[in-house]
Coordinates of C-alpha atoms in Angstrom, one line a residue:
Chain A
M1 CA 51.1 -59.8 -31.3
A2 CA 51.7 -56.8 -29.0
G3 CA 54.4 -57.1 -26.5
V4 CA 56.0 -60.2 -28.1
R5 CA 59.6 -59.9 -29.2
N6 CA 60.5 -62.3 -31.9
R7 CA 64.2 -62.7 -31.4
R8 CA 64.8 -64.4 -34.7
A9 CA 63.0 -61.6 -36.5
I10 CA 65.1 -59.0 -34.7
R11 CA 68.3 -60.8 -35.6
W12 CA 67.2 -60.8 -39.2
L13 CA 66.2 -57.1 -39.2
R14 CA 69.6 -56.2 -37.7
S15 CA 71.4 -58.2 -40.3
Q16 CA 69.5 -56.4 -43.0
L17 CA 70.4 -52.9 -41.8
P18 CA 73.7 -52.5 -43.8
E19 CA 71.9 -53.5 -47.0
L20 CA 69.0 -51.1 -46.3
V21 CA 71.5 -48.3 -45.7
A22 CA 73.5 -49.1 -48.9
S23 CA 70.3 -49.1 -51.0
G24 CA 69.3 -45.7 -49.5
V25 CA 66.1 -47.0 -47.9
I26 CA 67.1 -45.7 -44.5
S27 CA 69.9 -43.4 -43.3
S28 CA 72.9 -44.6 -41.3
E29 CA 71.5 -42.7 -38.3
N30 CA 68.3 -44.6 -38.6
A31 CA 70.2 -47.8 -38.8
R32 CA 72.2 -47.0 -35.7
A33 CA 69.0 -46.0 -33.9
I34 CA 67.2 -49.3 -34.9
D35 CA 70.3 -51.3 -33.9
G36 CA 70.6 -49.5 -30.5
Y37 CA 66.9 -50.0 -29.9
Y38 CA 67.1 -53.7 -30.3
E39 CA 70.5 -54.1 -28.6
H40 CA 69.0 -54.9 -25.2
D41 CA 67.1 -57.8 -26.6
Q42 CA 70.3 -59.8 -27.2
P43 CA 70.8 -62.6 -24.7
R44 CA 73.2 -61.3 -22.1
V45 CA 73.8 -64.6 -20.4
N46 CA 75.2 -67.7 -21.9
F47 CA 72.5 -70.3 -21.3
A48 CA 75.2 -73.0 -20.7
F49 CA 76.5 -70.9 -17.8
V50 CA 73.0 -70.8 -16.3
I51 CA 72.7 -74.6 -16.6
L52 CA 76.2 -75.1 -15.1
A53 CA 75.3 -72.8 -12.2
A54 CA 72.1 -74.6 -11.6
L55 CA 73.8 -78.0 -11.9
G56 CA 76.5 -77.0 -9.5
S57 CA 73.9 -75.9 -7.0
A58 CA 71.9 -79.1 -7.5
L59 CA 75.1 -81.1 -6.9
V60 CA 75.9 -79.3 -3.7
A61 CA 72.3 -79.9 -2.5
A62 CA 72.4 -83.5 -3.6
G63 CA 75.6 -83.9 -1.6
I64 CA 74.0 -82.5 1.5
I65 CA 71.0 -84.8 1.0
L66 CA 73.4 -87.8 0.7
L67 CA 75.3 -86.7 3.8
I68 CA 72.0 -86.4 5.7
A69 CA 70.7 -89.7 4.4
H70 CA 73.7 -91.2 6.2
N71 CA 71.7 -90.5 9.4
W72 CA 74.2 -89.7 12.1
D73 CA 73.5 -92.0 15.0
D74 CA 75.9 -90.4 17.4
L75 CA 74.1 -87.1 17.5
S76 CA 71.1 -86.5 19.8
R77 CA 67.7 -86.0 18.4
A78 CA 67.7 -82.3 19.2
T79 CA 71.2 -81.7 17.7
R80 CA 70.1 -83.5 14.5
A81 CA 67.0 -81.4 14.3
G82 CA 69.1 -78.3 14.6
V83 CA 71.5 -79.5 11.9
A84 CA 68.4 -80.2 9.6
F85 CA 67.6 -76.5 9.6
L86 CA 71.1 -75.3 8.8
P87 CA 71.1 -75.9 5.0
L88 CA 67.7 -74.3 4.8
L89 CA 68.7 -71.2 6.7
I90 CA 71.9 -70.9 4.5
A91 CA 69.7 -71.3 1.4
Q92 CA 67.2 -68.7 2.6
A93 CA 70.0 -66.3 3.3
L94 CA 71.3 -66.9 -0.3
V95 CA 67.9 -66.2 -1.7
V96 CA 67.6 -62.9 0.2
F97 CA 71.1 -61.9 -1.0
T98 CA 70.2 -62.8 -4.6
L99 CA 66.9 -60.8 -4.4
M100 CA 68.7 -57.8 -3.0
R101 CA 72.0 -57.8 -4.8
R102 CA 71.9 -60.2 -7.8
N103 CA 68.3 -60.0 -8.9
E104 CA 69.3 -59.3 -12.5
S105 CA 71.8 -62.2 -12.7
R106 CA 70.0 -65.3 -14.1
P107 CA 72.7 -67.8 -13.0
W108 CA 72.4 -66.5 -9.4
R109 CA 68.6 -66.7 -9.4
E110 CA 68.6 -70.3 -10.9
A111 CA 71.3 -71.5 -8.5
A112 CA 69.7 -69.9 -5.4
A113 CA 66.3 -71.3 -6.3
I114 CA 67.5 -74.8 -6.7
F115 CA 69.6 -74.6 -3.5
D116 CA 66.6 -73.4 -1.5
V117 CA 64.2 -76.0 -2.9
A118 CA 66.6 -78.8 -2.2
A119 CA 67.2 -77.4 1.3
V120 CA 63.5 -77.6 2.0
A121 CA 63.5 -81.3 1.0
T122 CA 66.6 -81.9 3.1
A123 CA 65.1 -80.4 6.2
I124 CA 61.9 -82.4 5.9
S125 CA 63.8 -85.6 5.2
L126 CA 66.1 -85.2 8.1
I127 CA 63.3 -84.4 10.5
S128 CA 61.4 -87.4 9.1
Q129 CA 64.4 -89.6 9.8
T130 CA 65.2 -88.2 13.2
Y131 CA 61.7 -88.3 14.6
Q132 CA 60.7 -91.5 12.7
V133 CA 57.9 -89.4 11.1
Q134 CA 56.0 -91.7 8.8
G135 CA 54.1 -90.8 5.6
T136 CA 54.3 -91.7 2.0
F137 CA 56.6 -90.4 -0.8
A138 CA 53.5 -88.8 -2.3
D139 CA 52.8 -86.8 0.8
F140 CA 56.4 -85.7 0.9
M141 CA 56.3 -84.6 -2.7
R142 CA 53.1 -82.6 -2.3
T143 CA 54.4 -80.6 0.7
W144 CA 57.7 -80.0 -1.2
L145 CA 55.9 -78.8 -4.4
L146 CA 53.6 -76.4 -2.5
L147 CA 56.6 -74.9 -0.6
S148 CA 58.6 -74.5 -3.9
I149 CA 56.1 -72.9 -6.3
V150 CA 56.5 -69.4 -4.9
I151 CA 60.3 -69.6 -5.3
V152 CA 59.8 -70.2 -9.0
Y153 CA 58.0 -66.8 -9.4
L154 CA 60.2 -64.9 -6.9
L155 CA 63.4 -66.0 -8.6
R156 CA 62.0 -66.3 -12.1
T157 CA 63.6 -69.7 -12.7
S158 CA 62.6 -71.6 -15.8
L159 CA 64.7 -74.6 -14.7
G160 CA 62.8 -74.5 -11.4
V161 CA 59.5 -74.7 -13.4
I162 CA 60.7 -77.7 -15.3
A163 CA 61.9 -79.4 -12.1
Y164 CA 58.5 -78.5 -10.5
V165 CA 56.5 -80.0 -13.3
I166 CA 58.6 -83.2 -13.2
G167 CA 57.9 -83.2 -9.5
C168 CA 54.1 -83.0 -10.2
V169 CA 54.3 -86.0 -12.5
L170 CA 56.4 -87.9 -9.8
W171 CA 53.7 -87.1 -7.3
L172 CA 51.1 -88.6 -9.6
F173 CA 53.2 -91.8 -10.1
A174 CA 54.1 -92.1 -6.4
R175 CA 50.5 -92.7 -5.6
W176 CA 50.1 -95.5 -8.1
G177 CA 50.6 -98.7 -6.1
P178 CA 51.1 -102.2 -7.6
A179 CA 47.5 -103.1 -6.9
S180 CA 46.0 -99.7 -6.4
S181 CA 45.0 -96.9 -8.8
A182 CA 46.5 -93.4 -8.5
G183 CA 43.5 -92.0 -6.6
N184 CA 42.1 -88.5 -7.0
P185 CA 44.5 -86.6 -9.4
L186 CA 42.7 -83.2 -9.2
L187 CA 45.5 -81.8 -7.0
F188 CA 47.9 -82.5 -9.9
W189 CA 45.8 -80.2 -12.2
F190 CA 45.8 -77.6 -9.5
L191 CA 49.6 -77.8 -9.0
L192 CA 50.1 -77.8 -12.8
T193 CA 47.9 -74.8 -13.2
L194 CA 50.1 -72.8 -10.8
V195 CA 52.9 -72.7 -13.4
I196 CA 50.7 -71.5 -16.2
P197 CA 51.0 -67.8 -15.4
Y198 CA 54.8 -68.2 -15.4
V199 CA 54.7 -69.9 -18.8
A200 CA 52.4 -67.1 -20.0
I201 CA 54.9 -64.4 -18.8
R202 CA 57.8 -66.2 -20.6
F203 CA 55.7 -66.5 -23.7
R204 CA 54.8 -62.8 -23.7
S205 CA 58.4 -61.7 -23.2
D206 CA 59.9 -64.0 -25.8
C207 CA 57.7 -66.5 -27.6
D208 CA 60.4 -67.5 -30.0
S209 CA 63.0 -68.7 -27.5
R210 CA 64.0 -72.2 -26.8
E211 CA 63.3 -71.6 -23.1
T212 CA 59.6 -70.9 -23.9
A213 CA 59.4 -73.9 -26.2
T214 CA 60.9 -76.2 -23.5
L215 CA 58.5 -74.8 -20.9
V216 CA 55.3 -75.4 -23.0
I217 CA 56.5 -78.8 -24.1
T218 CA 57.2 -79.8 -20.5
V219 CA 53.7 -78.7 -19.4
A220 CA 52.1 -80.5 -22.5
L221 CA 53.9 -83.8 -21.7
A222 CA 52.9 -83.5 -18.0
A223 CA 49.3 -82.9 -19.1
M224 CA 49.5 -86.2 -21.0
F225 CA 50.4 -88.1 -17.8
G226 CA 47.7 -86.2 -16.0
V227 CA 45.0 -87.1 -18.5
G228 CA 45.9 -90.8 -18.0
A229 CA 45.6 -90.6 -14.3
T230 CA 42.4 -88.6 -14.5
A231 CA 40.8 -91.1 -17.0
D232 CA 41.8 -93.9 -14.6
F233 CA 40.2 -92.2 -11.6
A234 CA 37.1 -90.9 -13.4
D235 CA 36.4 -94.5 -14.7
A236 CA 33.8 -93.1 -17.1
N237 CA 35.0 -94.5 -20.5
V238 CA 35.8 -91.1 -21.9
G239 CA 39.6 -91.3 -21.7
A240 CA 39.8 -91.8 -25.5
I241 CA 38.0 -88.5 -26.1
A242 CA 40.1 -86.7 -23.5
Y243 CA 43.4 -87.9 -25.1
A244 CA 42.1 -87.0 -28.6
G245 CA 41.2 -83.6 -27.3
L246 CA 44.5 -83.0 -25.5
A247 CA 46.6 -84.1 -28.5
T248 CA 44.6 -81.9 -30.8
A249 CA 44.7 -78.9 -28.4
I250 CA 48.5 -79.2 -28.2
Y251 CA 48.8 -79.3 -32.0
L252 CA 46.4 -76.3 -32.5
C253 CA 48.2 -74.3 -29.7
G254 CA 51.5 -75.0 -31.5
I255 CA 50.1 -73.7 -34.8
K256 CA 48.2 -70.7 -33.3
F257 CA 50.6 -69.3 -30.7
F258 CA 53.9 -70.2 -32.3
P259 CA 53.6 -69.3 -36.0
Q260 CA 56.5 -70.4 -38.1
P261 CA 57.6 -69.7 -41.7
A262 CA 55.6 -71.6 -44.3
G263 CA 56.3 -75.3 -44.3
R264 CA 57.8 -75.4 -40.8
L265 CA 56.2 -76.5 -37.5
H266 CA 57.0 -75.4 -34.0
L267 CA 58.1 -78.2 -31.7
L268 CA 54.8 -77.9 -29.8
A269 CA 52.8 -78.4 -32.9
L270 CA 55.1 -81.3 -33.9
L271 CA 54.5 -82.9 -30.5
G272 CA 50.8 -82.5 -30.9
G273 CA 50.9 -83.9 -34.4
I274 CA 52.9 -87.0 -33.2
A275 CA 50.4 -87.4 -30.3
I276 CA 47.5 -87.3 -32.7
G277 CA 49.1 -90.0 -34.9
V278 CA 50.0 -92.2 -31.9
V279 CA 46.5 -91.9 -30.2
T280 CA 44.8 -92.5 -33.6
I281 CA 46.7 -95.7 -34.1
V282 CA 46.0 -96.8 -30.5
L283 CA 42.3 -96.1 -30.9
S284 CA 42.2 -98.0 -34.2
F285 CA 42.4 -101.3 -32.1
E286 CA 38.9 -102.5 -31.7
S287 CA 39.7 -103.8 -28.2
N288 CA 40.1 -100.2 -27.0
W289 CA 36.4 -99.6 -27.7
H290 CA 35.2 -102.4 -25.5
M291 CA 33.1 -100.7 -22.9
T292 CA 32.1 -102.3 -19.7
Y293 CA 28.8 -102.5 -17.8
R294 CA 30.8 -101.9 -14.6
V295 CA 31.3 -98.2 -15.3
A296 CA 27.6 -97.5 -15.5
S297 CA 26.8 -99.7 -12.4
V298 CA 29.3 -98.3 -9.9
P299 CA 27.9 -95.3 -7.9
R300 CA 29.7 -92.1 -8.8
T301 CA 31.4 -89.6 -6.5
S302 CA 31.5 -85.9 -7.0
A303 CA 35.3 -86.0 -7.3
A304 CA 35.0 -88.6 -10.1
N305 CA 32.4 -86.4 -11.8
L306 CA 34.7 -83.5 -11.5
A307 CA 37.5 -85.6 -13.1
V308 CA 35.2 -86.3 -16.1
V309 CA 34.7 -82.5 -16.4
V310 CA 38.5 -82.1 -16.4
E311 CA 38.8 -84.8 -19.1
L312 CA 36.2 -83.1 -21.3
L313 CA 37.8 -79.7 -21.0
F314 CA 40.5 -80.8 -23.5
P315 CA 38.3 -81.8 -26.4
I316 CA 36.1 -78.7 -25.8
A317 CA 39.3 -76.5 -25.8
A318 CA 40.4 -78.1 -29.0
V319 CA 37.1 -77.7 -30.8
C320 CA 36.9 -74.0 -29.6
L321 CA 40.4 -73.3 -30.8
A322 CA 39.7 -74.8 -34.2
S323 CA 36.3 -73.2 -34.6
F324 CA 37.7 -69.8 -33.7
D325 CA 40.2 -69.9 -36.4
L326 CA 37.8 -71.5 -38.9
L327 CA 35.2 -68.8 -38.3
R328 CA 37.8 -66.1 -38.8
R329 CA 39.0 -67.9 -41.9
R330 CA 42.5 -67.9 -40.5
A331 CA 42.9 -71.7 -40.2
E332 CA 46.5 -72.7 -40.9
F333 CA 46.2 -76.2 -39.4
S334 CA 45.3 -79.5 -40.9
L335 CA 41.6 -79.8 -40.8
S336 CA 41.7 -83.6 -40.7
A337 CA 43.9 -83.4 -37.6
A338 CA 41.6 -80.8 -36.0
L339 CA 38.7 -83.2 -36.5
F340 CA 40.3 -85.8 -34.3
P341 CA 38.3 -85.2 -31.1
I342 CA 35.0 -85.1 -33.1
V343 CA 35.7 -88.3 -34.9
T344 CA 36.7 -89.9 -31.6
A345 CA 33.4 -88.6 -30.0
I346 CA 31.5 -90.2 -32.9
A347 CA 33.2 -93.5 -32.4
W348 CA 32.5 -93.3 -28.7
A349 CA 28.8 -92.6 -29.4
I350 CA 28.6 -95.6 -31.7
T351 CA 29.9 -97.9 -28.9
H352 CA 27.0 -96.7 -26.8
L353 CA 24.4 -97.8 -29.2
C354 CA 24.9 -101.4 -28.1
E355 CA 24.4 -102.8 -24.6
F356 CA 27.6 -103.1 -22.7
P357 CA 28.9 -106.6 -22.0
N358 CA 29.9 -107.6 -18.5
D359 CA 33.6 -107.8 -19.2
R360 CA 36.1 -105.8 -21.3
W361 CA 37.2 -108.8 -23.3
R362 CA 34.0 -109.2 -25.3
S363 CA 33.5 -107.2 -28.5
T364 CA 30.2 -106.0 -29.8
R365 CA 29.0 -104.9 -33.2
C366 CA 29.3 -101.4 -32.0
S367 CA 32.9 -101.7 -30.8
F368 CA 33.8 -103.1 -34.2
A369 CA 32.0 -100.2 -35.9
A370 CA 33.9 -97.7 -33.7
G371 CA 37.2 -99.4 -34.5
T372 CA 36.3 -99.2 -38.2
V373 CA 35.6 -95.5 -38.0
M374 CA 39.0 -94.9 -36.3
N375 CA 40.8 -97.0 -39.0
C376 CA 39.2 -95.0 -41.8
Y377 CA 40.1 -91.8 -40.0
A378 CA 43.7 -92.9 -39.5
L379 CA 44.0 -93.7 -43.2
L380 CA 42.5 -90.4 -44.2
L381 CA 44.7 -88.5 -41.8
G382 CA 47.8 -90.3 -43.2
I383 CA 46.8 -89.5 -46.7
D384 CA 46.0 -85.9 -45.8
I385 CA 49.4 -85.4 -44.1
L386 CA 51.1 -87.1 -47.1
A387 CA 49.4 -84.8 -49.5
R388 CA 50.2 -81.7 -47.4
G389 CA 53.8 -82.9 -47.3
I390 CA 54.0 -83.2 -51.1
R391 CA 52.2 -79.9 -51.6
T392 CA 54.5 -78.0 -49.3
N393 CA 57.6 -79.9 -50.5
S394 CA 58.2 -81.2 -46.9
I395 CA 59.9 -84.6 -46.9
A396 CA 59.4 -85.0 -43.1
R397 CA 55.7 -84.3 -43.2
A398 CA 55.2 -86.6 -46.3
N399 CA 57.1 -89.4 -44.5
F400 CA 55.1 -88.9 -41.3
G401 CA 51.9 -89.4 -43.3
L402 CA 53.3 -92.5 -44.8
L403 CA 54.5 -93.7 -41.5
L404 CA 51.0 -93.4 -40.1
I405 CA 49.6 -95.4 -43.0
A406 CA 52.4 -98.0 -42.5
A407 CA 51.7 -98.2 -38.7
L408 CA 48.0 -98.7 -39.4
A409 CA 48.9 -101.5 -41.9
I410 CA 51.2 -103.2 -39.4
C411 CA 48.7 -103.0 -36.6
R412 CA 46.0 -104.6 -38.8
F413 CA 48.5 -107.2 -40.0
F414 CA 48.7 -108.5 -36.4
D415 CA 45.1 -108.2 -35.2
N416 CA 42.9 -108.9 -38.2
D417 CA 41.9 -112.1 -39.9
L418 CA 42.8 -110.8 -43.4
S419 CA 44.3 -113.3 -45.8
F420 CA 48.1 -113.3 -46.4
V421 CA 47.5 -112.2 -50.0
A422 CA 45.5 -109.1 -48.8
R423 CA 48.2 -108.3 -46.2
G424 CA 50.9 -108.7 -48.8
V425 CA 49.2 -106.5 -51.3
G426 CA 48.6 -103.9 -48.5
F427 CA 52.3 -103.8 -47.6
I428 CA 53.4 -103.6 -51.2
I429 CA 51.0 -100.6 -51.7
V430 CA 52.4 -98.8 -48.6
G431 CA 56.0 -99.6 -49.6
V432 CA 55.5 -98.3 -53.1
G433 CA 53.8 -95.2 -51.7
F434 CA 56.9 -94.5 -49.6
L435 CA 59.2 -94.9 -52.6
V436 CA 57.1 -92.8 -55.0
A437 CA 56.4 -90.0 -52.5
N438 CA 60.1 -89.7 -51.6
L439 CA 61.2 -89.9 -55.3
L440 CA 58.7 -87.2 -56.2
L441 CA 59.8 -84.9 -53.4
F442 CA 63.6 -85.4 -54.0
K443 CA 63.0 -84.7 -57.8
R444 CA 61.1 -81.6 -57.0
R445 CA 63.8 -80.4 -54.6
T446 CA 66.5 -81.1 -57.1
A447 CA 64.6 -79.2 -59.8
S448 CA 64.0 -76.2 -57.6
Chain B
M1 CA 59.2 -54.1 -6.1
K2 CA 62.4 -55.4 -4.6
M3 CA 61.0 -55.0 -1.0
L4 CA 57.8 -56.7 -2.0
R5 CA 59.7 -59.7 -3.4
I6 CA 61.7 -59.9 -0.1
L7 CA 58.5 -59.5 1.9
I8 CA 56.8 -62.4 0.0
F9 CA 60.0 -64.5 0.4
G10 CA 59.9 -63.8 4.1
V11 CA 56.4 -65.4 4.2
V12 CA 57.6 -68.3 2.1
A13 CA 60.7 -68.7 4.2
L14 CA 58.6 -68.9 7.3
A15 CA 56.4 -71.5 5.7
Q16 CA 59.5 -73.5 4.7
L17 CA 60.7 -73.4 8.3
A18 CA 57.3 -74.0 9.8
V19 CA 56.7 -77.4 8.0
P20 CA 59.7 -79.2 9.6
A21 CA 59.4 -77.2 12.8
T22 CA 55.8 -78.3 13.2
M23 CA 56.9 -81.9 12.6
V24 CA 59.5 -81.6 15.3
W25 CA 57.1 -79.9 17.8
Q26 CA 54.3 -82.4 17.3
R27 CA 56.6 -85.4 17.5
D28 CA 58.4 -84.1 20.5
Q29 CA 55.1 -83.6 22.4
T30 CA 54.0 -87.1 21.6
L31 CA 57.4 -88.6 22.5
K32 CA 57.5 -86.8 25.8
Q33 CA 53.9 -87.1 26.9
G34 CA 52.4 -90.0 25.0
R35 CA 51.4 -93.3 26.5
I36 CA 53.9 -96.0 25.6
W37 CA 52.8 -99.2 23.8
K38 CA 55.0 -102.1 22.8
F39 CA 54.3 -103.8 19.4
R40 CA 55.8 -107.2 18.3
T41 CA 57.3 -107.0 14.7
A42 CA 58.0 -108.9 11.4
P43 CA 60.7 -108.3 8.4
V44 CA 61.8 -106.6 5.1
D45 CA 64.3 -103.8 4.1
P46 CA 63.7 -101.8 0.9
V47 CA 65.7 -98.7 0.1
D48 CA 64.1 -95.3 -0.2
V49 CA 66.4 -93.3 -2.4
I50 CA 65.3 -90.0 -1.1
R51 CA 65.2 -90.6 2.6
G52 CA 68.0 -93.0 3.3
R53 CA 67.5 -96.5 4.6
Y54 CA 64.8 -97.9 6.8
I55 CA 63.5 -101.2 8.1
A56 CA 60.0 -101.8 6.9
L57 CA 58.0 -103.1 9.9
R58 CA 55.1 -105.5 10.1
F59 CA 53.3 -106.2 13.4
T60 CA 51.7 -109.3 14.9
A61 CA 48.9 -107.0 16.2
E62 CA 48.0 -106.0 12.6
E63 CA 46.0 -109.2 12.3
F64 CA 43.2 -110.4 14.7
A65 CA 40.3 -112.7 14.6
A66 CA 37.0 -111.1 13.6
P67 CA 33.8 -112.8 12.5
A68 CA 33.0 -110.3 9.8
K69 CA 34.7 -107.5 7.7
F70 CA 34.8 -104.1 9.4
E71 CA 32.8 -101.7 7.1
A72 CA 34.1 -98.1 7.3
G73 CA 33.0 -96.7 3.9
N74 CA 35.2 -93.8 3.1
K75 CA 35.7 -92.7 6.7
P76 CA 39.2 -92.9 8.4
V77 CA 39.6 -95.9 10.6
Y78 CA 41.2 -96.0 14.1
A79 CA 42.3 -99.0 16.1
V80 CA 41.6 -99.0 19.8
L81 CA 44.4 -100.7 21.6
K82 CA 44.6 -102.9 24.7
Q83 CA 47.5 -104.5 26.5
S84 CA 47.8 -108.3 26.3
T85 CA 48.9 -110.4 29.3
D86 CA 52.5 -110.4 28.1
G87 CA 52.6 -106.6 28.0
F88 CA 52.3 -106.1 24.2
A89 CA 49.7 -104.0 22.3
E90 CA 46.8 -105.7 20.7
I91 CA 43.8 -104.3 18.8
D92 CA 40.7 -104.3 20.9
H93 CA 38.4 -103.1 18.1
L94 CA 38.2 -100.8 15.1
T95 CA 36.2 -97.6 15.0
T96 CA 35.5 -94.7 12.7
E97 CA 35.2 -92.3 15.6
A98 CA 38.3 -90.2 16.2
A99 CA 38.5 -90.4 19.9
G100 CA 41.7 -88.4 20.3
T101 CA 42.8 -90.5 23.3
D102 CA 46.1 -92.2 24.1
D103 CA 44.9 -95.7 23.3
A104 CA 43.7 -95.2 19.7
V105 CA 45.9 -95.0 16.6
P106 CA 44.9 -94.3 13.0
V107 CA 45.2 -97.3 10.6
E108 CA 46.1 -97.0 6.9
S109 CA 44.2 -99.8 5.3
V110 CA 41.7 -102.4 6.4
W111 CA 40.9 -105.7 4.8
W112 CA 39.4 -109.0 5.9
W113 CA 40.3 -112.5 4.9
G114 CA 39.5 -116.0 6.2
G115 CA 38.0 -114.9 9.5
K116 CA 40.8 -112.5 10.2
Q117 CA 40.7 -108.7 10.1
Q118 CA 43.9 -107.2 8.8
V119 CA 45.1 -103.6 9.2
R120 CA 48.3 -101.5 8.5
F121 CA 49.6 -99.2 11.2
P122 CA 51.0 -95.9 9.9
F123 CA 54.3 -96.3 11.8
N124 CA 55.8 -98.9 9.5
K125 CA 59.2 -97.6 8.7
F126 CA 62.1 -97.4 11.1
W127 CA 65.0 -95.2 9.8
V128 CA 68.4 -96.6 10.3
A129 CA 72.0 -95.3 9.7
E130 CA 73.3 -96.1 6.3
A131 CA 76.4 -97.6 7.8
N132 CA 74.3 -99.8 10.1
A133 CA 71.6 -100.8 7.6
A134 CA 73.0 -104.2 6.7
A135 CA 73.8 -105.1 10.3
A136 CA 70.4 -103.8 11.5
E137 CA 68.6 -105.8 8.9
H138 CA 70.5 -109.0 9.8
A139 CA 69.9 -108.4 13.5
Y140 CA 66.2 -107.7 12.9
V141 CA 65.7 -110.8 10.7
E142 CA 67.6 -113.1 13.2
N143 CA 65.5 -111.9 16.1
N144 CA 62.2 -111.9 14.2
R145 CA 61.8 -115.6 13.2
R146 CA 59.0 -117.8 14.3
D147 CA 61.4 -119.7 16.7
N148 CA 63.1 -116.5 17.9
Q149 CA 60.5 -113.7 18.4
N150 CA 62.8 -111.2 20.1
A151 CA 62.1 -107.9 18.5
Y152 CA 59.5 -105.2 19.2
V153 CA 59.0 -101.4 18.9
T154 CA 57.8 -98.9 21.4
V155 CA 55.3 -96.4 20.1
R156 CA 54.1 -93.3 22.0
V157 CA 50.5 -92.4 21.5
R158 CA 49.0 -89.0 22.4
R159 CA 45.6 -87.8 21.3
G160 CA 45.5 -90.1 18.3
D161 CA 49.1 -89.2 17.2
A162 CA 51.3 -92.2 17.1
A163 CA 55.1 -91.7 17.2
L164 CA 57.5 -94.6 16.7
D165 CA 60.0 -94.3 19.5
Q166 CA 62.5 -97.2 19.4
L167 CA 63.2 -100.6 17.9
Y168 CA 64.3 -103.1 20.5
I169 CA 66.2 -106.2 19.7
D170 CA 66.8 -108.7 22.5
N171 CA 65.4 -106.0 24.9
Q172 CA 68.0 -103.5 23.9
P173 CA 67.6 -100.4 21.7
L174 CA 68.8 -101.2 18.1
S175 CA 71.9 -98.9 18.3
E176 CA 73.0 -100.4 21.6
Y177 CA 72.3 -104.0 20.4
L178 CA 74.5 -103.3 17.3
R179 CA 77.3 -101.8 19.4
A180 CA 77.3 -104.8 21.7
H181 CA 77.3 -107.2 18.8
S182 CA 79.8 -105.4 16.5
P183 CA 82.8 -107.6 15.4
Q184 CA 85.4 -105.5 17.3

């Protein structure tokens, strides 16, 4: 991939240089030139130092917030308003100084960004207290996030991005009342989309770094919360397909954009794989396929329809990603995992063959059939992952496949009317499977 | 590139300053020029970890007799106020027309139960000093019982903007009341 610097590969290449010189493949001048060329790719700043600088800055800002939360009664309104602007002005001066004089220093950039973002919150909070300005925590978060996003780009702060994404999720939760739904979550997707260019820039500059991995995982996790809120708002019974699509898309992105040596998985692919397993088990419960008549009878708004479109983007993206690689015969992913959104869509279609009951608690023949499809799929997925694990000699993968089968068995143990004998036999088979697979793998490892 | 970054930050910095500055300006206008209304209150005191402590307010005017539920659809609702014989604010009627006058305030939610229309006013938090929070809560609860209804707030209303001005306990601003009743 053009423009992408694989730091691990560079490290390996540099370590190979003495051997290549010794065996006469390249001259020592060539080796020095190669070494010099890649020298600037070495991390210049200790990441721990960056974290400490950001943490120190966050502590100072938190201290200021606490002092201000104290709400000084003796000062007049005008004086307190003046004081509210003080930390913000200092933070802004620090940002200007950093941009002019310390633009290449990552700890300075991270610290200045966090200080400025916290100072904005401080100013808004103090003014709110002083002037008894009302408004919800969600309103406060939204304003804060919109005022912070440009700072992320100006100061190129990855910690800022992580904090921003957490803020987006907090905004989503802040609107969820004890008796009310989260409301329209489309702003969440807009806010989350704003960080995508930054993540893409980090990916292009160093796709192999921990920083990039952390960024993509944070965004993926936030998207999971977003899909939940979107499904709740859309109220269109397609949440299952959306979650299946998102989990698969995360898995496929992990495989496609973060290729690893044979037998290994990038953290993003691992997260996607785990999400596929968890969502499959959740959807194997028949009760999750109980559709209600209510959804079809309530008049739909354009915002709710747009939310359905957002939900469906994920399965479409997953199918496109998988099809693209399959057509080019470059598929390195598990086909059974990639089929997840399609299987879920089939189960969803089956539930729509029957008329919906009036309440969610009643099962129909179709919901039972959909549950059965998901159970069969979960079993096949577990077996496939187990087989892949044995084939590639990966103990973790084989055990994950077995874990999936075991989880399926445990779930059916609790919610099915199977006899104790059948349940007992099922558990013995799964237990023996665990033992045999692990024995096989350990033997093979010892032999090799 | 450096200049461009600083230029962009200049715009961002202005926006960062403009948000709290606008809050100050708008509130200041309402507090100076708005029509004053008195609202009787009722208790609770949760903690908002981000914005310090506040007294959560309920108002007697938030409930009034109505033969049927007010239907607003998805439109915002405003309460048109009137003054009762004892000088406190009451809701005259609800409307979806934003009048922009000094006697109408926006309301957050509307529901109807047992022949009574209920609303929530948006000015429902009164920020208090952390050091005074416990004493303020105690004073508020003591003066907000059925047998001792002695607390109210003043709210300034200007062109539909409602600014909470002061919480009065026993006809004194909260801070003065606490000073007068402190243990020393």
